[in-house]
């Protein structure tokens, strides 16, 4: 993730999660983990040993200890399972595409943003999540016209 992207995500997370530092850290860690996991699976970008180590440390030690994650595990875990399942389906559809799979895979790859939206629900309630929902999905950086599965 670029420094500019980090600044953008940090500002968005601060707003969407109403300053909840643990929620912000959890989602920032999930962005990092998801990028590295994707790079390791599709092999489109090299992952250094140091980056892999830092990512696995986040997955194994930091995320499970995160106060927001721990307090909201029962709500967050099914969302995380769905995010993974959609990402996995996108990878399989890209590997063996049939008609219109490319556009569907593009949509499925944005599923991490569902987790951000769910965290907005937890931090501000349903009305708040409805208010910021469009912002959440508009932050998704890939465009279907330039999407490279």
Coordinates of N, CA and C in Angstrom, one line a residue:
X1 N 0.8 -1.2 0.0 CA 0.0 0.0 0.0 C 0.9 1.2 0.0
X2 N 0.5 2.2 -0.8 CA 1.3 3.4 -0.9 C 1.0 4.3 0.3
X3 N 1.9 5.2 0.6 CA 1.8 6.2 1.7 C 0.5 7.0 1.5
X4 N 0.2 7.4 0.2 CA -1.0 8.1 0.0 C -2.3 7.3 0.3
X5 N -2.2 6.0 -0.1 CA -3.4 5.1 0.3 C -3.5 5.0 1.8
X6 N -2.4 4.9 2.5 CA -2.5 4.8 4.0 C -3.1 6.0 4.6
X7 N -2.8 7.2 4.1 CA -3.3 8.4 4.6 C -4.8 8.5 4.3
X8 N -5.2 8.1 3.1 CA -6.6 8.0 2.7 C -7.4 7.1 3.6
X9 N -6.9 5.9 3.7 CA -7.6 4.9 4.5 C -7.7 5.3 6.0
X10 N -6.6 5.9 6.5 CA -6.6 6.3 7.9 C -7.7 7.4 8.2
X11 N -7.8 8.3 7.3 CA -8.8 9.4 7.4 C -10.2 8.8 7.3
X12 N -10.4 7.9 6.3 CA -11.7 7.3 6.1 C -12.1 6.4 7.4
X13 N -11.1 5.6 7.8 CA -11.4 4.7 9.0 C -11.7 5.6 10.2
X14 N -11.0 6.7 10.4 CA -11.3 7.6 11.5 C -12.7 8.1 11.5
X15 N -13.2 8.4 10.3 CA -14.6 8.9 10.2 C -15.6 7.8 10.3
X16 N -15.4 6.7 9.6 CA -16.4 5.6 9.5 C -16.5 5.0 10.9
X17 N -15.4 4.9 11.6 CA -15.4 4.1 12.9 C -15.4 5.1 14.1
X18 N -15.7 6.4 13.8 CA -15.9 7.4 14.9 C -14.7 7.4 15.8
X19 N -13.5 7.4 15.3 CA -12.3 7.5 16.1 C -11.9 6.3 16.9
X20 N -12.6 5.2 16.7 CA -12.3 4.0 17.5 C -10.9 3.4 17.0
X21 N -9.9 3.6 17.8 CA -8.5 3.3 17.3 C -8.3 1.8 17.1
X22 N -9.0 1.0 17.9 CA -8.9 -0.5 17.8 C -9.6 -0.9 16.5
X23 N -10.7 -0.4 16.1 CA -11.4 -0.7 14.9 C -10.5 -0.3 13.7
X24 N -9.9 0.9 13.8 CA -9.0 1.4 12.7 C -7.8 0.5 12.5
X25 N -7.2 0.1 13.6 CA -6.0 -0.8 13.5 C -6.4 -2.1 13.0
X26 N -7.6 -2.7 13.4 CA -8.0 -4.0 12.9 C -8.2 -3.9 11.4
X27 N -8.9 -2.9 10.9 CA -9.1 -2.8 9.4 C -7.9 -2.5 8.7
X28 N -7.0 -1.7 9.2 CA -5.7 -1.4 8.5 C -4.9 -2.7 8.4
X29 N -4.9 -3.5 9.5 CA -4.2 -4.8 9.5 C -4.9 -5.7 8.4
X30 N -6.2 -5.7 8.4 CA -6.9 -6.6 7.4 C -6.5 -6.2 5.9
X31 N -6.4 -4.9 5.7 CA -6.0 -4.4 4.4 C -4.6 -5.0 4.0
X32 N -3.6 -4.8 5.0 CA -2.3 -5.4 4.8 C -2.3 -6.9 4.5
X33 N -3.0 -7.6 5.4 CA -3.0 -9.1 5.3 C -3.7 -9.5 4.0
X34 N -4.7 -8.8 3.6 CA -5.4 -9.2 2.3 C -4.6 -9.0 1.1
X35 N -3.8 -7.9 1.1 CA -2.9 -7.7 0.0 C -1.8 -8.7 -0.1
X36 N -1.2 -9.0 1.0 CA -0.1 -10.0 0.9 C -0.7 -11.4 0.6
X37 N -1.8 -11.8 1.2 CA -2.4 -13.1 0.9 C -2.7 -13.2 -0.6
X38 N -3.2 -12.1 -1.2 CA -3.5 -12.1 -2.6 C -2.3 -12.3 -3.4
X39 N -1.2 -11.5 -3.0 CA 0.0 -11.6 -3.8 C 0.7 -13.0 -3.7
X40 N 0.5 -13.6 -2.5 CA 1.1 -15.0 -2.4 C 0.3 -16.0 -3.2
X41 N -1.0 -15.8 -3.3 CA -1.8 -16.8 -4.1 C -1.7 -16.6 -5.6
X42 N -1.8 -15.3 -6.0 CA -1.8 -15.1 -7.5 C -0.4 -14.8 -8.1
X43 N 0.6 -14.7 -7.2 CA 2.0 -14.6 -7.6 C 2.2 -13.4 -8.5
X44 N 1.4 -12.3 -8.5 CA 1.6 -11.2 -9.4 C 2.6 -10.2 -8.9
X45 N 2.9 -10.3 -7.6 CA 3.9 -9.4 -7.0 C 4.7 -10.2 -6.0
X46 N 6.0 -10.0 -6.0 CA 6.9 -10.7 -5.0 C 6.6 -10.2 -3.6
X47 N 6.7 -11.1 -2.7 CA 6.5 -10.8 -1.3 C 7.8 -11.2 -0.6
X48 N 8.4 -10.2 0.0 CA 9.7 -10.4 0.7 C 9.5 -11.2 2.0
X49 N 10.6 -11.8 2.4 CA 10.5 -12.6 3.7 C 10.1 -11.7 4.8
X50 N 10.6 -10.5 4.9 CA 10.3 -9.5 5.9 C 8.8 -9.2 5.9
X51 N 8.2 -8.9 4.7 CA 6.8 -8.6 4.6 C 5.9 -9.8 5.0
X52 N 6.3 -11.0 4.5 CA 5.6 -12.2 4.9 C 5.6 -12.4 6.4
X53 N 6.8 -12.2 7.0 CA 6.9 -12.4 8.5 C 6.0 -11.3 9.2
X54 N 6.0 -10.1 8.8 CA 5.2 -9.1 9.4 C 3.7 -9.4 9.2
X55 N 3.3 -9.9 8.1 CA 1.9 -10.2 7.8 C 1.5 -11.4 8.6
X56 N 2.3 -12.4 8.7 CA 1.9 -13.6 9.5 C 1.8 -13.2 11.0
X57 N 2.7 -12.3 11.4 CA 2.7 -11.8 12.8 C 1.3 -11.1 13.1
X58 N 0.9 -10.3 12.1 CA -0.4 -9.6 12.3 C -1.5 -10.6 12.4
X59 N -1.5 -11.6 11.5 CA -2.6 -12.6 11.5 C -2.6 -13.5 12.7
X60 N -1.4 -13.9 13.2 CA -1.4 -14.8 14.3 C -1.4 -14.2 15.7
X61 N -0.8 -13.0 15.8 CA -0.6 -12.3 17.1 C -1.3 -11.0 17.3
X62 N -1.3 -10.2 16.3 CA -1.9 -8.8 16.6 C -3.4 -8.8 16.4
X63 N -3.9 -9.3 15.3 CA -5.3 -9.3 15.1 C -6.1 -10.0 16.2
X64 N -5.7 -11.2 16.5 CA -6.4 -11.9 17.6 C -6.4 -11.2 19.0
X65 N -5.4 -10.3 19.2 CA -5.3 -9.6 20.4 C -6.0 -8.2 20.4
X66 N -6.4 -7.8 19.2 CA -7.1 -6.5 19.0 C -8.4 -6.4 19.8
X67 N -8.5 -5.4 20.6 CA -9.7 -5.3 21.5 C -11.0 -5.2 20.7
X68 N -11.0 -4.5 19.6 CA -12.2 -4.4 18.8 C -12.6 -5.7 18.2
X69 N -11.6 -6.4 17.7 CA -11.9 -7.7 17.1 C -12.4 -8.7 18.2
X70 N -11.7 -8.7 19.3 CA -12.1 -9.6 20.4 C -13.6 -9.3 20.9
X71 N -13.9 -8.1 21.1 CA -15.2 -7.7 21.6 C -16.3 -8.0 20.6
X72 N -16.0 -8.0 19.3 CA -17.0 -8.1 18.3 C -16.8 -9.4 17.4
X73 N -16.1 -10.4 17.9 CA -15.7 -11.6 17.1 C -17.0 -12.2 16.5
X74 N -18.0 -12.4 17.3 CA -19.2 -13.1 16.8 C -19.9 -12.4 15.7
X75 N -19.8 -11.1 15.6 CA -20.3 -10.4 14.5 C -19.4 -10.4 13.3
X76 N -18.1 -10.2 13.6 CA -17.1 -10.0 12.6 C -16.7 -11.3 11.9
X77 N -16.6 -12.4 12.6 CA -16.1 -13.6 12.0 C -17.0 -14.1 10.8
X78 N -18.3 -14.1 10.8 CA -19.0 -14.5 9.6 C -18.8 -13.5 8.4
X79 N -18.6 -12.3 8.7 CA -18.3 -11.3 7.7 C -16.9 -11.6 7.0
X80 N -16.0 -11.9 7.9 CA -14.6 -12.3 7.4 C -14.6 -13.6 6.6
X81 N -15.4 -14.5 7.0 CA -15.6 -15.8 6.2 C -16.2 -15.5 4.8
X82 N -17.2 -14.6 4.8 CA -17.8 -14.2 3.5 C -16.8 -13.5 2.6
X83 N -16.0 -12.6 3.2 CA -15.0 -11.8 2.5 C -14.0 -12.8 1.8
X84 N -13.5 -13.8 2.6 CA -12.6 -14.8 2.1 C -13.3 -15.6 1.0
X85 N -14.5 -16.1 1.2 CA -15.2 -16.9 0.3 C -15.4 -16.2 -1.1
X86 N -15.7 -14.9 -1.0 CA -15.9 -14.2 -2.3 C -14.6 -14.0 -3.0
X87 N -13.5 -13.7 -2.3 CA -12.2 -13.5 -2.9 C -11.7 -14.9 -3.5
X88 N -12.0 -16.0 -2.8 CA -11.6 -17.3 -3.3 C -12.4 -17.6 -4.6
X89 N -13.7 -17.3 -4.6 CA -14.5 -17.5 -5.8 C -14.0 -16.7 -6.9
X90 N -13.6 -15.4 -6.7 CA -13.1 -14.6 -7.7 C -11.8 -15.2 -8.3
X91 N -10.9 -15.7 -7.5 CA -9.7 -16.3 -8.0 C -10.0 -17.5 -8.9
X92 N -11.0 -18.3 -8.5 CA -11.4 -19.5 -9.3 C -12.0 -19.1 -10.6
X93 N -12.9 -18.1 -10.5 CA -13.6 -17.6 -11.8 C -12.6 -17.0 -12.7
X94 N -11.5 -16.3 -12.2 CA -10.5 -15.8 -13.1 C -9.6 -16.9 -13.7
X95 N -9.4 -17.9 -13.0 CA -8.6 -19.0 -13.5 C -9.3 -19.8 -14.6
X96 N -10.6 -20.0 -14.4 CA -11.4 -20.8 -15.4 C -12.7 -20.0 -15.7
X97 N -12.5 -18.9 -16.5 CA -13.7 -18.1 -16.7 C -14.7 -18.6 -17.7
X98 N -15.9 -18.3 -17.5 CA -17.0 -18.4 -18.4 C -17.6 -17.1 -18.7
X99 N -18.6 -17.0 -19.4 CA -19.2 -15.7 -19.8 C -19.5 -14.8 -18.6
X100 N -19.0 -13.6 -18.7 CA -19.2 -12.5 -17.7 C -18.5 -12.7 -16.4
X101 N -17.7 -13.7 -16.2 CA -16.9 -13.9 -15.0 C -16.0 -12.8 -14.6
X102 N -15.4 -12.1 -15.6 CA -14.5 -11.1 -15.4 C -15.1 -10.0 -14.5
X103 N -16.3 -9.5 -14.9 CA -17.0 -8.4 -14.2 C -17.4 -8.9 -12.8
X104 N -17.9 -10.2 -12.7 CA -18.3 -10.7 -11.4 C -17.1 -10.8 -10.5
X105 N -15.9 -11.2 -11.0 CA -14.7 -11.4 -10.2 C -14.3 -10.0 -9.7
X106 N -14.4 -9.0 -10.5 CA -14.1 -7.6 -10.1 C -15.0 -7.2 -8.9
X107 N -16.3 -7.5 -9.0 CA -17.2 -7.2 -7.9 C -16.8 -8.0 -6.6
X108 N -16.5 -9.2 -6.8 CA -16.2 -10.1 -5.6 C -14.9 -9.6 -4.9
X109 N -14.0 -9.1 -5.7 CA -12.7 -8.7 -5.1 C -12.9 -7.5 -4.2
X110 N -14.0 -6.7 -4.3 CA -14.2 -5.6 -3.5 C -14.8 -6.0 -2.1
X111 N -14.9 -7.3 -1.9 CA -15.7 -7.7 -0.7 C -15.1 -7.3 0.6
X112 N -13.8 -7.0 0.6 CA -13.2 -6.5 1.9 C -13.9 -5.3 2.4
X113 N -14.4 -4.5 1.5 CA -15.1 -3.3 1.9 C -16.4 -3.6 2.7
X114 N -16.9 -4.8 2.5 CA -18.1 -5.2 3.4 C -17.6 -5.2 4.9
X115 N -16.4 -5.6 5.1 CA -15.9 -5.7 6.5 C -15.8 -4.3 7.0
X116 N -15.4 -3.3 6.2 CA -15.3 -1.9 6.7 C -16.7 -1.4 7.0
X117 N -17.7 -1.7 6.2 CA -19.1 -1.3 6.4 C -19.6 -1.9 7.6
X118 N -19.3 -3.2 7.8 CA -19.8 -3.9 9.1 C -19.2 -3.2 10.3
X119 N -17.9 -2.8 10.2 CA -17.3 -2.1 11.4 C -17.9 -0.8 11.6
X120 N -18.4 -0.1 10.6 CA -19.1 1.1 10.7 C -20.4 0.9 11.5
X121 N -21.1 -0.2 11.2 CA -22.3 -0.6 11.9 C -22.0 -0.7 13.4
X122 N -20.9 -1.5 13.7 CA -20.5 -1.7 15.1 C -20.1 -0.4 15.8
X123 N -19.5 0.5 15.1 CA -19.0 1.8 15.8 C -20.1 2.9 15.8
X124 N -21.1 2.8 14.9 CA -22.0 3.9 14.9 C -23.5 3.6 14.8
X125 N -23.8 2.3 14.6 CA -25.1 1.8 14.4 C -25.6 1.8 13.0
X126 N -26.8 1.3 12.8 CA -27.3 1.1 11.4 C -27.5 2.5 10.7
X127 N -28.0 3.5 11.3 CA -28.2 4.8 10.7 C -26.9 5.3 10.2
X128 N -25.9 5.2 11.1 CA -24.5 5.7 10.7 C -24.0 4.9 9.5
X129 N -24.1 3.6 9.6 CA -23.6 2.8 8.5 C -24.3 3.1 7.2
X130 N -25.6 3.4 7.2 CA -26.4 3.8 6.0 C -25.8 5.1 5.5
X131 N -25.5 6.0 6.4 CA -25.0 7.3 5.9 C -23.6 7.2 5.3
X132 N -22.7 6.4 5.8 CA -21.3 6.3 5.3 C -21.2 5.2 4.3
X133 N -22.2 4.4 4.1 CA -22.1 3.2 3.2 C -21.5 3.6 1.8
X134 N -22.1 4.6 1.1 CA -21.6 4.9 -0.2 C -20.1 5.3 -0.2
X135 N -19.7 6.1 0.9 CA -18.3 6.4 1.0 C -17.4 5.2 1.1
X136 N -17.8 4.2 1.8 CA -17.1 3.0 2.0 C -16.7 2.4 0.6
X137 N -17.8 2.2 -0.2 CA -17.6 1.5 -1.4 C -17.0 2.4 -2.5
X138 N -17.1 3.7 -2.4 CA -16.5 4.6 -3.3 C -15.0 4.6 -3.1
X139 N -14.5 4.2 -2.0 CA -13.0 4.2 -1.7 C -12.3 3.1 -2.5
X140 N -13.1 2.1 -2.9 CA -12.5 1.0 -3.7 C -11.8 1.5 -4.9
X141 N -10.5 1.3 -5.0 CA -9.6 1.9 -5.9 C -9.6 1.4 -7.3
X142 N -9.9 0.1 -7.5 CA -9.9 -0.5 -8.8 C -11.1 0.0 -9.7
X143 N -10.9 0.1 -10.9 CA -12.0 0.4 -11.8 C -12.2 -0.7 -12.8
X144 N -13.4 -1.1 -13.1 CA -13.7 -2.2 -13.9 C -13.0 -2.1 -15.3
X145 N -12.9 -0.9 -15.8 CA -12.3 -0.7 -17.1 C -10.8 -1.0 -17.2
X146 N -10.1 -0.9 -16.0 CA -8.7 -1.2 -16.0 C -8.4 -2.3 -15.1
X147 N -9.4 -3.1 -14.7 CA -9.2 -4.2 -13.8 C -8.4 -5.3 -14.5
X148 N -7.4 -5.8 -13.8 CA -6.5 -6.8 -14.4 C -6.5 -8.0 -13.4
X149 N -7.4 -8.9 -13.6 CA -7.6 -10.1 -12.7 C -6.3 -10.9 -12.5

